[in-house]
């Protein structure tokens, strides 16, 4: 699952390449949109909302329309010059948008649809960590309203706050000193946690390397994510990997944690 900063960065690159340009061709390669032709449309902007990406355009007759996509597990948007070789196979392309000097290709997109109501698509999302309307108080209150939910999965719940994927969820639990399975009610200072989340995503939004430790050197960027069987950077205890399953989600959430820095808690800590 991509992190919000990945989607933000994709939107930033697409916006720089496509905004204020006219589509000379659109090529939707999924059955539901195969007959759609947006050529002649003018791209107003490309933006992220949580992990959702919108290409807003003005079509024929001045009608506002948005191409909504979600990267889900493996999706990516690439920007090419016309004729440049693609970095993924053509059969994985779901949409190609061409302007006079740019070819934007959406590969393996988990969601791809046209909508005249982009606001409605994301109305269920909590405050967007990288959005202009970011509201930390609402995000913290939303988390607090799910007291029994384990903290790790709660941070991933886009209805509470939008933009956190599994890497940030695990890293934030470590930074807070809280085991990911700890109920939100026992997870300590939620305002502080939400502020750290906002700071990390903002700092990483336009970086190519995601850093939560403050150390940008290769292999030292993250505290616990992907580091099972290796020593904790803080206390040298071996980092563990496990999983949390919460209904109705049937897929396990993989968790990484240091058993010493992140002991299981049932009562509220004081940090
Ligand atoms: Zn540790």
PDB file of C-alpha atoms and ligand atoms in Angstrom:
ATOM      1  CA  UNK A   1       0.000   0.000   0.000  1.00  0.00           C
ATOM      2  CA  UNK A   2       1.505   3.370  -0.925  1.00  0.00           C
ATOM      3  CA  UNK A   3       2.030   6.087   1.611  1.00  0.00           C
ATOM      4  CA  UNK A   4       0.377   9.469   1.216  1.00  0.00           C
ATOM      5  CA  UNK A   5       3.696  11.101   0.434  1.00  0.00           C
ATOM      6  CA  UNK A   6       4.154   8.764  -2.551  1.00  0.00           C
ATOM      7  CA  UNK A   7       0.826   9.877  -3.984  1.00  0.00           C
ATOM      8  CA  UNK A   8       1.575  13.523  -3.188  1.00  0.00           C
ATOM      9  CA  UNK A   9       4.862  13.255  -5.060  1.00  0.00           C
ATOM     10  CA  UNK A  10       3.188  11.572  -8.033  1.00  0.00           C
ATOM     11  CA  UNK A  11       0.583  14.347  -8.178  1.00  0.00           C
ATOM     12  CA  UNK A  12       3.293  17.006  -7.935  1.00  0.00           C
ATOM     13  CA  UNK A  13       5.219  15.510 -10.863  1.00  0.00           C
ATOM     14  CA  UNK A  14       2.099  15.043 -12.972  1.00  0.00           C
ATOM     15  CA  UNK A  15       0.940  18.578 -12.224  1.00  0.00           C
ATOM     16  CA  UNK A  16       4.285  20.004 -13.331  1.00  0.00           C
ATOM     17  CA  UNK A  17       4.091  17.992 -16.556  1.00  0.00           C
ATOM     18  CA  UNK A  18       0.412  18.367 -17.456  1.00  0.00           C
ATOM     19  CA  UNK A  19      -1.170  21.459 -15.913  1.00  0.00           C
ATOM     20  CA  UNK A  20      -2.524  24.083 -18.314  1.00  0.00           C
ATOM     21  CA  UNK A  21      -2.002  21.761 -21.268  1.00  0.00           C
ATOM     22  CA  UNK A  22      -4.472  20.296 -23.723  1.00  0.00           C
ATOM     23  CA  UNK A  23      -4.908  16.573 -24.130  1.00  0.00           C
ATOM     24  CA  UNK A  24      -4.217  15.559 -27.704  1.00  0.00           C
ATOM     25  CA  UNK A  25      -5.147  11.986 -26.904  1.00  0.00           C
ATOM     26  CA  UNK A  26      -6.485   9.873 -24.067  1.00  0.00           C
ATOM     27  CA  UNK A  27      -6.267   6.105 -24.116  1.00  0.00           C
ATOM     28  CA  UNK A  28      -8.141   4.264 -21.377  1.00  0.00           C
ATOM     29  CA  UNK A  29      -7.212   0.594 -21.300  1.00  0.00           C
ATOM     30  CA  UNK A  30      -9.894  -0.741 -18.975  1.00  0.00           C
ATOM     31  CA  UNK A  31     -13.245  -2.032 -20.260  1.00  0.00           C
ATOM     32  CA  UNK A  32     -15.429   0.447 -18.380  1.00  0.00           C
ATOM     33  CA  UNK A  33     -13.663   3.448 -19.919  1.00  0.00           C
ATOM     34  CA  UNK A  34     -12.476   1.973 -23.218  1.00  0.00           C
ATOM     35  CA  UNK A  35     -14.759   4.172 -25.303  1.00  0.00           C
ATOM     36  CA  UNK A  36     -14.002   7.426 -23.474  1.00  0.00           C
ATOM     37  CA  UNK A  37     -12.090  10.057 -25.372  1.00  0.00           C
ATOM     38  CA  UNK A  38     -10.974  13.164 -23.497  1.00  0.00           C
ATOM     39  CA  UNK A  39      -8.903  14.644 -26.307  1.00  0.00           C
ATOM     40  CA  UNK A  40      -9.350  18.386 -26.551  1.00  0.00           C
ATOM     41  CA  UNK A  41      -9.798  18.630 -22.796  1.00  0.00           C
ATOM     42  CA  UNK A  42      -7.646  21.055 -20.866  1.00  0.00           C
ATOM     43  CA  UNK A  43      -5.895  19.849 -17.721  1.00  0.00           C
ATOM     44  CA  UNK A  44      -6.405  22.344 -14.901  1.00  0.00           C
ATOM     45  CA  UNK A  45      -4.422  20.630 -12.173  1.00  0.00           C
ATOM     46  CA  UNK A  46      -3.303  17.327 -10.729  1.00  0.00           C
ATOM     47  CA  UNK A  47      -3.653  16.858  -6.998  1.00  0.00           C
ATOM     48  CA  UNK A  48      -3.630  14.290  -4.233  1.00  0.00           C
ATOM     49  CA  UNK A  49      -6.266  13.862  -1.538  1.00  0.00           C
ATOM     50  CA  UNK A  50      -5.028  11.314   0.971  1.00  0.00           C
ATOM     51  CA  UNK A  51      -3.952   8.439  -1.244  1.00  0.00           C
ATOM     52  CA  UNK A  52      -6.321   9.376  -4.052  1.00  0.00           C
ATOM     53  CA  UNK A  53      -5.035  11.175  -7.132  1.00  0.00           C
ATOM     54  CA  UNK A  54      -7.159  13.471  -9.280  1.00  0.00           C
ATOM     55  CA  UNK A  55      -6.472  14.876 -12.741  1.00  0.00           C
ATOM     56  CA  UNK A  56      -8.928  17.753 -12.945  1.00  0.00           C
ATOM     57  CA  UNK A  57      -9.779  18.878 -16.443  1.00  0.00           C
ATOM     58  CA  UNK A  58     -12.190  20.998 -18.392  1.00  0.00           C
ATOM     59  CA  UNK A  59     -13.728  19.012 -21.199  1.00  0.00           C
ATOM     60  CA  UNK A  60     -15.871  19.873 -24.184  1.00  0.00           C
ATOM     61  CA  UNK A  61     -18.373  22.615 -23.471  1.00  0.00           C
ATOM     62  CA  UNK A  62     -16.550  23.694 -20.347  1.00  0.00           C
ATOM     63  CA  UNK A  63     -17.681  20.654 -18.379  1.00  0.00           C
ATOM     64  CA  UNK A  64     -15.502  19.925 -15.350  1.00  0.00           C
ATOM     65  CA  UNK A  65     -14.387  16.336 -15.078  1.00  0.00           C
ATOM     66  CA  UNK A  66     -11.821  14.504 -13.022  1.00  0.00           C
ATOM     67  CA  UNK A  67      -9.830  11.357 -13.646  1.00  0.00           C
ATOM     68  CA  UNK A  68      -9.741   9.655 -10.250  1.00  0.00           C
ATOM     69  CA  UNK A  69      -7.123   7.019  -9.556  1.00  0.00           C
ATOM     70  CA  UNK A  70      -5.776   5.099  -6.581  1.00  0.00           C
ATOM     71  CA  UNK A  71      -2.430   3.330  -6.675  1.00  0.00           C
ATOM     72  CA  UNK A  72      -3.559   0.526  -4.311  1.00  0.00           C
ATOM     73  CA  UNK A  73      -0.766  -2.068  -4.063  1.00  0.00           C
ATOM     74  CA  UNK A  74       1.346  -1.703  -7.189  1.00  0.00           C
ATOM     75  CA  UNK A  75       0.103   1.343  -9.056  1.00  0.00           C
ATOM     76  CA  UNK A  76       2.299   4.137 -10.371  1.00  0.00           C
ATOM     77  CA  UNK A  77       2.094   7.149 -12.633  1.00  0.00           C
ATOM     78  CA  UNK A  78       5.042   7.787 -14.933  1.00  0.00           C
ATOM     79  CA  UNK A  79       5.824  10.856 -17.016  1.00  0.00           C
ATOM     80  CA  UNK A  80       7.583  10.390 -20.375  1.00  0.00           C
ATOM     81  CA  UNK A  81       8.462  12.372 -23.436  1.00  0.00           C
ATOM     82  CA  UNK A  82       6.520  11.144 -26.489  1.00  0.00           C
ATOM     83  CA  UNK A  83       8.302   8.104 -27.897  1.00  0.00           C
ATOM     84  CA  UNK A  84      10.371   7.475 -24.769  1.00  0.00           C
ATOM     85  CA  UNK A  85      10.557   3.823 -23.691  1.00  0.00           C
ATOM     86  CA  UNK A  86       8.254   2.979 -20.782  1.00  0.00           C
ATOM     87  CA  UNK A  87       9.714   1.517 -17.606  1.00  0.00           C
ATOM     88  CA  UNK A  88       6.843  -0.949 -17.192  1.00  0.00           C
ATOM     89  CA  UNK A  89       5.342  -3.277 -19.831  1.00  0.00           C
ATOM     90  CA  UNK A  90       2.609  -1.817 -21.984  1.00  0.00           C
ATOM     91  CA  UNK A  91       0.037  -4.438 -20.941  1.00  0.00           C
ATOM     92  CA  UNK A  92       0.163  -3.015 -17.411  1.00  0.00           C
ATOM     93  CA  UNK A  93      -0.817   0.475 -18.566  1.00  0.00           C
ATOM     94  CA  UNK A  94      -4.374   1.399 -17.595  1.00  0.00           C
ATOM     95  CA  UNK A  95      -4.437   4.901 -19.068  1.00  0.00           C
ATOM     96  CA  UNK A  96      -2.246   7.031 -21.295  1.00  0.00           C
ATOM     97  CA  UNK A  97      -2.679  10.810 -21.363  1.00  0.00           C
ATOM     98  CA  UNK A  98      -0.863  12.663 -24.112  1.00  0.00           C
ATOM     99  CA  UNK A  99      -0.226  16.348 -24.548  1.00  0.00           C
ATOM    100  CA  UNK A 100       1.947  17.919 -27.242  1.00  0.00           C
ATOM    101  CA  UNK A 101       5.124  17.303 -25.268  1.00  0.00           C
ATOM    102  CA  UNK A 102       4.280  14.778 -22.551  1.00  0.00           C
ATOM    103  CA  UNK A 103       2.992  11.259 -22.156  1.00  0.00           C
ATOM    104  CA  UNK A 104       1.652  10.380 -18.697  1.00  0.00           C
ATOM    105  CA  UNK A 105       0.990   6.686 -18.114  1.00  0.00           C
ATOM    106  CA  UNK A 106      -0.905   5.181 -15.190  1.00  0.00           C
ATOM    107  CA  UNK A 107       0.242   1.594 -14.584  1.00  0.00           C
ATOM    108  CA  UNK A 108      -1.513  -1.067 -12.478  1.00  0.00           C
ATOM    109  CA  UNK A 109      -3.928   1.440 -10.986  1.00  0.00           C
ATOM    110  CA  UNK A 110      -6.203  -0.155  -8.410  1.00  0.00           C
ATOM    111  CA  UNK A 111      -8.957   2.356  -9.086  1.00  0.00           C
ATOM    112  CA  UNK A 112      -9.523   4.322 -12.269  1.00  0.00           C
ATOM    113  CA  UNK A 113     -12.720   6.194 -12.997  1.00  0.00           C
ATOM    114  CA  UNK A 114     -14.095   9.444 -14.350  1.00  0.00           C
ATOM    115  CA  UNK A 115     -16.106  11.584 -11.997  1.00  0.00           C
ATOM    116  CA  UNK A 116     -17.861  14.938 -12.064  1.00  0.00           C
ATOM    117  CA  UNK A 117     -17.877  14.928  -8.273  1.00  0.00           C
ATOM    118  CA  UNK A 118     -14.299  14.471  -7.033  1.00  0.00           C
ATOM    119  CA  UNK A 119     -15.169  15.921  -3.633  1.00  0.00           C
ATOM    120  CA  UNK A 120     -17.760  13.202  -3.166  1.00  0.00           C
ATOM    121  CA  UNK A 121     -15.181  10.500  -3.882  1.00  0.00           C
ATOM    122  CA  UNK A 122     -13.115  11.503  -0.857  1.00  0.00           C
ATOM    123  CA  UNK A 123     -15.882  12.767   1.411  1.00  0.00           C
ATOM    124  CA  UNK A 124     -15.384   9.767   3.713  1.00  0.00           C
ATOM    125  CA  UNK A 125     -11.731  10.585   4.376  1.00  0.00           C
ATOM    126  CA  UNK A 126     -10.442  12.083   7.590  1.00  0.00           C
ATOM    127  CA  UNK A 127      -8.155  15.137   7.549  1.00  0.00           C
ATOM    128  CA  UNK A 128      -5.501  14.853   4.830  1.00  0.00           C
ATOM    129  CA  UNK A 129      -2.016  14.947   6.356  1.00  0.00           C
ATOM    130  CA  UNK A 130      -0.669  16.645   3.227  1.00  0.00           C
ATOM    131  CA  UNK A 131      -3.750  18.680   2.382  1.00  0.00           C
ATOM    132  CA  UNK A 132      -4.222  22.420   2.616  1.00  0.00           C
ATOM    133  CA  UNK A 133      -7.114  21.849   5.019  1.00  0.00           C
ATOM    134  CA  UNK A 134      -5.119  19.654   7.425  1.00  0.00           C
ATOM    135  CA  UNK A 135      -6.719  19.786  10.863  1.00  0.00           C
ATOM    136  CA  UNK A 136      -4.723  18.036  13.607  1.00  0.00           C
ATOM    137  CA  UNK A 137      -7.421  18.491  16.249  1.00  0.00           C
ATOM    138  CA  UNK A 138      -9.998  16.656  14.130  1.00  0.00           C
ATOM    139  CA  UNK A 139      -7.504  13.902  13.306  1.00  0.00           C
ATOM    140  CA  UNK A 140      -6.677  13.371  16.989  1.00  0.00           C
ATOM    141  CA  UNK A 141     -10.363  13.439  17.904  1.00  0.00           C
ATOM    142  CA  UNK A 142     -11.142  10.878  15.198  1.00  0.00           C
ATOM    143  CA  UNK A 143      -8.485   8.548  16.588  1.00  0.00           C
ATOM    144  CA  UNK A 144      -9.756   9.057  20.131  1.00  0.00           C
ATOM    145  CA  UNK A 145     -13.225   8.075  18.922  1.00  0.00           C
ATOM    146  CA  UNK A 146     -11.855   4.588  18.099  1.00  0.00           C
ATOM    147  CA  UNK A 147     -10.548   3.738  21.601  1.00  0.00           C
ATOM    148  CA  UNK A 148     -10.594  -0.041  21.227  1.00  0.00           C
ATOM    149  CA  UNK A 149      -8.925  -0.188  17.834  1.00  0.00           C
ATOM    150  CA  UNK A 150      -5.255  -1.221  17.894  1.00  0.00           C
ATOM    151  CA  UNK A 151      -3.106   1.834  17.192  1.00  0.00           C
ATOM    152  CA  UNK A 152      -1.365   0.406  14.112  1.00  0.00           C
ATOM    153  CA  UNK A 153      -4.567  -0.351  12.177  1.00  0.00           C
ATOM    154  CA  UNK A 154      -6.175   2.874  13.473  1.00  0.00           C
ATOM    155  CA  UNK A 155      -3.415   4.936  11.897  1.00  0.00           C
ATOM    156  CA  UNK A 156      -4.081   3.108   8.615  1.00  0.00           C
ATOM    157  CA  UNK A 157      -7.806   3.884   8.714  1.00  0.00           C
ATOM    158  CA  UNK A 158      -8.165   6.632   6.105  1.00  0.00           C
ATOM    159  CA  UNK A 159     -11.548   7.637   7.552  1.00  0.00           C
ATOM    160  CA  UNK A 160      -9.776   8.829  10.716  1.00  0.00           C
ATOM    161  CA  UNK A 161      -6.859  10.605   9.065  1.00  0.00           C
ATOM    162  CA  UNK A 162      -5.702  10.253   5.476  1.00  0.00           C
ATOM    163  CA  UNK A 163      -2.256   9.527   4.126  1.00  0.00           C
ATOM    164  CA  UNK A 164      -0.632   6.921   6.378  1.00  0.00           C
ATOM    165  CA  UNK A 165       0.380   3.548   4.947  1.00  0.00           C
ATOM    166  CA  UNK A 166       2.034   0.601   6.641  1.00  0.00           C
ATOM    167  CA  UNK A 167       5.534   2.082   6.742  1.00  0.00           C
ATOM    168  CA  UNK A 168       4.466   5.224   8.611  1.00  0.00           C
ATOM    169  CA  UNK A 169       2.070   3.299  10.815  1.00  0.00           C
ATOM    170  CA  UNK A 170       4.897   1.106  12.102  1.00  0.00           C
ATOM    171  CA  UNK A 171       7.390   3.948  12.361  1.00  0.00           C
ATOM    172  CA  UNK A 172       4.947   6.149  14.270  1.00  0.00           C
ATOM    173  CA  UNK A 173       4.193   3.391  16.771  1.00  0.00           C
ATOM    174  CA  UNK A 174       7.929   3.036  17.383  1.00  0.00           C
ATOM    175  CA  UNK A 175       8.458   6.784  17.790  1.00  0.00           C
ATOM    176  CA  UNK A 176       5.567   6.877  20.258  1.00  0.00           C
ATOM    177  CA  UNK A 177       6.992   3.890  22.144  1.00  0.00           C
ATOM    178  CA  UNK A 178       3.724   2.024  21.684  1.00  0.00           C
ATOM    179  CA  UNK A 179       3.232  -1.556  20.480  1.00  0.00           C
ATOM    180  CA  UNK A 180       1.046  -1.468  17.319  1.00  0.00           C
ATOM    181  CA  UNK A 181      -1.530  -3.767  18.927  1.00  0.00           C
ATOM    182  CA  UNK A 182      -2.045  -1.382  21.851  1.00  0.00           C
ATOM    183  CA  UNK A 183      -5.591   0.017  21.933  1.00  0.00           C
ATOM    184  CA  UNK A 184      -5.805   3.687  20.950  1.00  0.00           C
ATOM    185  CA  UNK A 185      -7.149   4.458  24.422  1.00  0.00           C
ATOM    186  CA  UNK A 186      -3.832   3.325  25.921  1.00  0.00           C
ATOM    187  CA  UNK A 187      -1.604   4.823  23.239  1.00  0.00           C
ATOM    188  CA  UNK A 188      -0.728   8.041  25.043  1.00  0.00           C
ATOM    189  CA  UNK A 189      -0.735  11.568  23.662  1.00  0.00           C
ATOM    190  CA  UNK A 190      -2.665  11.447  20.378  1.00  0.00           C
ATOM    191  CA  UNK A 191      -2.098  15.155  19.636  1.00  0.00           C
ATOM    192  CA  UNK A 192       1.631  14.565  19.759  1.00  0.00           C
ATOM    193  CA  UNK A 193       1.351  11.457  17.592  1.00  0.00           C
ATOM    194  CA  UNK A 194      -0.708  13.280  14.979  1.00  0.00           C
ATOM    195  CA  UNK A 195       1.792  16.164  14.947  1.00  0.00           C
ATOM    196  CA  UNK A 196       4.682  13.766  14.405  1.00  0.00           C
ATOM    197  CA  UNK A 197       2.796  12.081  11.567  1.00  0.00           C
ATOM    198  CA  UNK A 198       2.211  15.429   9.919  1.00  0.00           C
ATOM    199  CA  UNK A 199       5.826  16.461  10.328  1.00  0.00           C
ATOM    200  CA  UNK A 200       7.206  13.214   8.892  1.00  0.00           C
ATOM    201  CA  UNK A 201       4.939  13.166   5.849  1.00  0.00           C
ATOM    202  CA  UNK A 202       5.543  16.846   5.155  1.00  0.00           C
ATOM    203  CA  UNK A 203       9.311  16.474   5.438  1.00  0.00           C
ATOM    204  CA  UNK A 204       9.289  13.478   3.111  1.00  0.00           C
ATOM    205  CA  UNK A 205       6.685  14.757   0.661  1.00  0.00           C
ATOM    206  CA  UNK A 206       9.126  15.814  -2.024  1.00  0.00           C
ATOM    207  CA  UNK A 207      12.054  13.602  -1.108  1.00  0.00           C
ATOM    208  CA  UNK A 208      12.864  10.506  -3.090  1.00  0.00           C
ATOM    209  CA  UNK A 209      14.025   8.701   0.080  1.00  0.00           C
ATOM    210  CA  UNK A 210      11.620   8.281   2.992  1.00  0.00           C
ATOM    211  CA  UNK A 211      13.308   9.090   6.308  1.00  0.00           C
ATOM    212  CA  UNK A 212      11.840   8.777   9.800  1.00  0.00           C
ATOM    213  CA  UNK A 213      15.052   8.521  11.820  1.00  0.00           C
ATOM    214  CA  UNK A 214      16.502  11.847  10.703  1.00  0.00           C
ATOM    215  CA  UNK A 215      19.440   9.901   9.218  1.00  0.00           C
ATOM    216  CA  UNK A 216      19.370   9.954   5.422  1.00  0.00           C
ATOM    217  CA  UNK A 217      22.278   7.562   4.993  1.00  0.00           C
ATOM    218  CA  UNK A 218      21.397   4.444   3.017  1.00  0.00           C
ATOM    219  CA  UNK A 219      20.017   1.690   5.258  1.00  0.00           C
ATOM    220  CA  UNK A 220      19.510   4.007   8.225  1.00  0.00           C
ATOM    221  CA  UNK A 221      16.343   5.784   7.130  1.00  0.00           C
ATOM    222  CA  UNK A 222      13.761   3.807   9.129  1.00  0.00           C
ATOM    223  CA  UNK A 223      13.446   2.668  12.751  1.00  0.00           C
ATOM    224  CA  UNK A 224      11.699  -0.700  12.494  1.00  0.00           C
ATOM    225  CA  UNK A 225       9.821  -1.187   9.207  1.00  0.00           C
ATOM    226  CA  UNK A 226      11.398  -4.049   7.257  1.00  0.00           C
ATOM    227  CA  UNK A 227      14.074  -4.498   9.932  1.00  0.00           C
ATOM    228  CA  UNK A 228      13.001  -7.803  11.548  1.00  0.00           C
ATOM    229  CA  UNK A 229      15.860  -9.852  13.049  1.00  0.00           C
ATOM    230  CA  UNK A 230      18.052  -6.751  13.206  1.00  0.00           C
ATOM    231  CA  UNK A 231      18.940  -4.787  16.336  1.00  0.00           C
ATOM    232  CA  UNK A 232      16.801  -1.862  17.402  1.00  0.00           C
ATOM    233  CA  UNK A 233      18.597   1.386  16.620  1.00  0.00           C
ATOM    234  CA  UNK A 234      17.758   2.702  20.067  1.00  0.00           C
ATOM    235  CA  UNK A 235      18.311  -0.261  22.421  1.00  0.00           C
ATOM    236  CA  UNK A 236      19.795  -3.103  20.311  1.00  0.00           C
ATOM    237  CA  UNK A 237      16.960  -5.527  21.137  1.00  0.00           C
ATOM    238  CA  UNK A 238      16.101  -7.595  18.058  1.00  0.00           C
ATOM    239  CA  UNK A 239      13.239  -6.072  16.057  1.00  0.00           C
ATOM    240  CA  UNK A 240      10.303  -8.422  15.534  1.00  0.00           C
ATOM    241  CA  UNK A 241       7.820  -8.912  12.738  1.00  0.00           C
ATOM    242  CA  UNK A 242       4.283 -10.077  13.351  1.00  0.00           C
ATOM    243  CA  UNK A 243       0.745  -9.369  12.093  1.00  0.00           C
ATOM    244  CA  UNK A 244      -2.518  -7.984  13.365  1.00  0.00           C
ATOM    245  CA  UNK A 245      -5.860  -9.084  11.981  1.00  0.00           C
ATOM    246  CA  UNK A 246      -8.892  -6.997  12.764  1.00  0.00           C
ATOM    247  CA  UNK A 247     -12.352  -7.752  11.419  1.00  0.00           C
ATOM    248  CA  UNK A 248     -13.796  -7.062   8.931  1.00  0.00           C
ATOM    249  CA  UNK A 249     -10.405  -6.657   7.250  1.00  0.00           C
ATOM    250  CA  UNK A 250      -9.364 -10.143   6.227  1.00  0.00           C
ATOM    251  CA  UNK A 251      -5.797  -9.364   5.229  1.00  0.00           C
ATOM    252  CA  UNK A 252      -3.233  -9.240   7.999  1.00  0.00           C
ATOM    253  CA  UNK A 253      -1.499  -6.004   8.778  1.00  0.00           C
ATOM    254  CA  UNK A 254       2.201  -6.692   9.041  1.00  0.00           C
ATOM    255  CA  UNK A 255       3.775  -5.059  12.051  1.00  0.00           C
ATOM    256  CA  UNK A 256       7.385  -4.429  13.007  1.00  0.00           C
ATOM    257  CA  UNK A 257       8.300  -3.461  16.553  1.00  0.00           C
ATOM    258  CA  UNK A 258      10.960  -3.478  19.229  1.00  0.00           C
ATOM    259  CA  UNK A 259       9.687  -5.482  22.213  1.00  0.00           C
ATOM    260  CA  UNK A 260      11.753  -3.365  24.605  1.00  0.00           C
ATOM    261  CA  UNK A 261      10.990   0.122  23.261  1.00  0.00           C
ATOM    262  CA  UNK A 262       7.361  -0.787  22.521  1.00  0.00           C
ATOM    263  CA  UNK A 263       6.018  -2.964  25.341  1.00  0.00           C
ATOM    264  CA  UNK A 264       2.380  -4.009  25.134  1.00  0.00           C
ATOM    265  CA  UNK A 265       0.256  -1.596  27.166  1.00  0.00           C
ATOM    266  CA  UNK A 266      -3.182  -1.695  28.599  1.00  0.00           C
ATOM    267  CA  UNK A 267      -3.025   1.527  30.625  1.00  0.00           C
ATOM    268  CA  UNK A 268      -2.305   5.021  29.430  1.00  0.00           C
ATOM    269  CA  UNK A 269       1.404   5.870  29.469  1.00  0.00           C
ATOM    270  CA  UNK A 270       2.667   9.277  30.528  1.00  0.00           C
ATOM    271  CA  UNK A 271       4.899  10.769  27.881  1.00  0.00           C
TER     272      UNK A 271
HETATM  273 ZN1  LIG B   1      14.389  -0.803  21.172  1.00  0.00          ZN
END
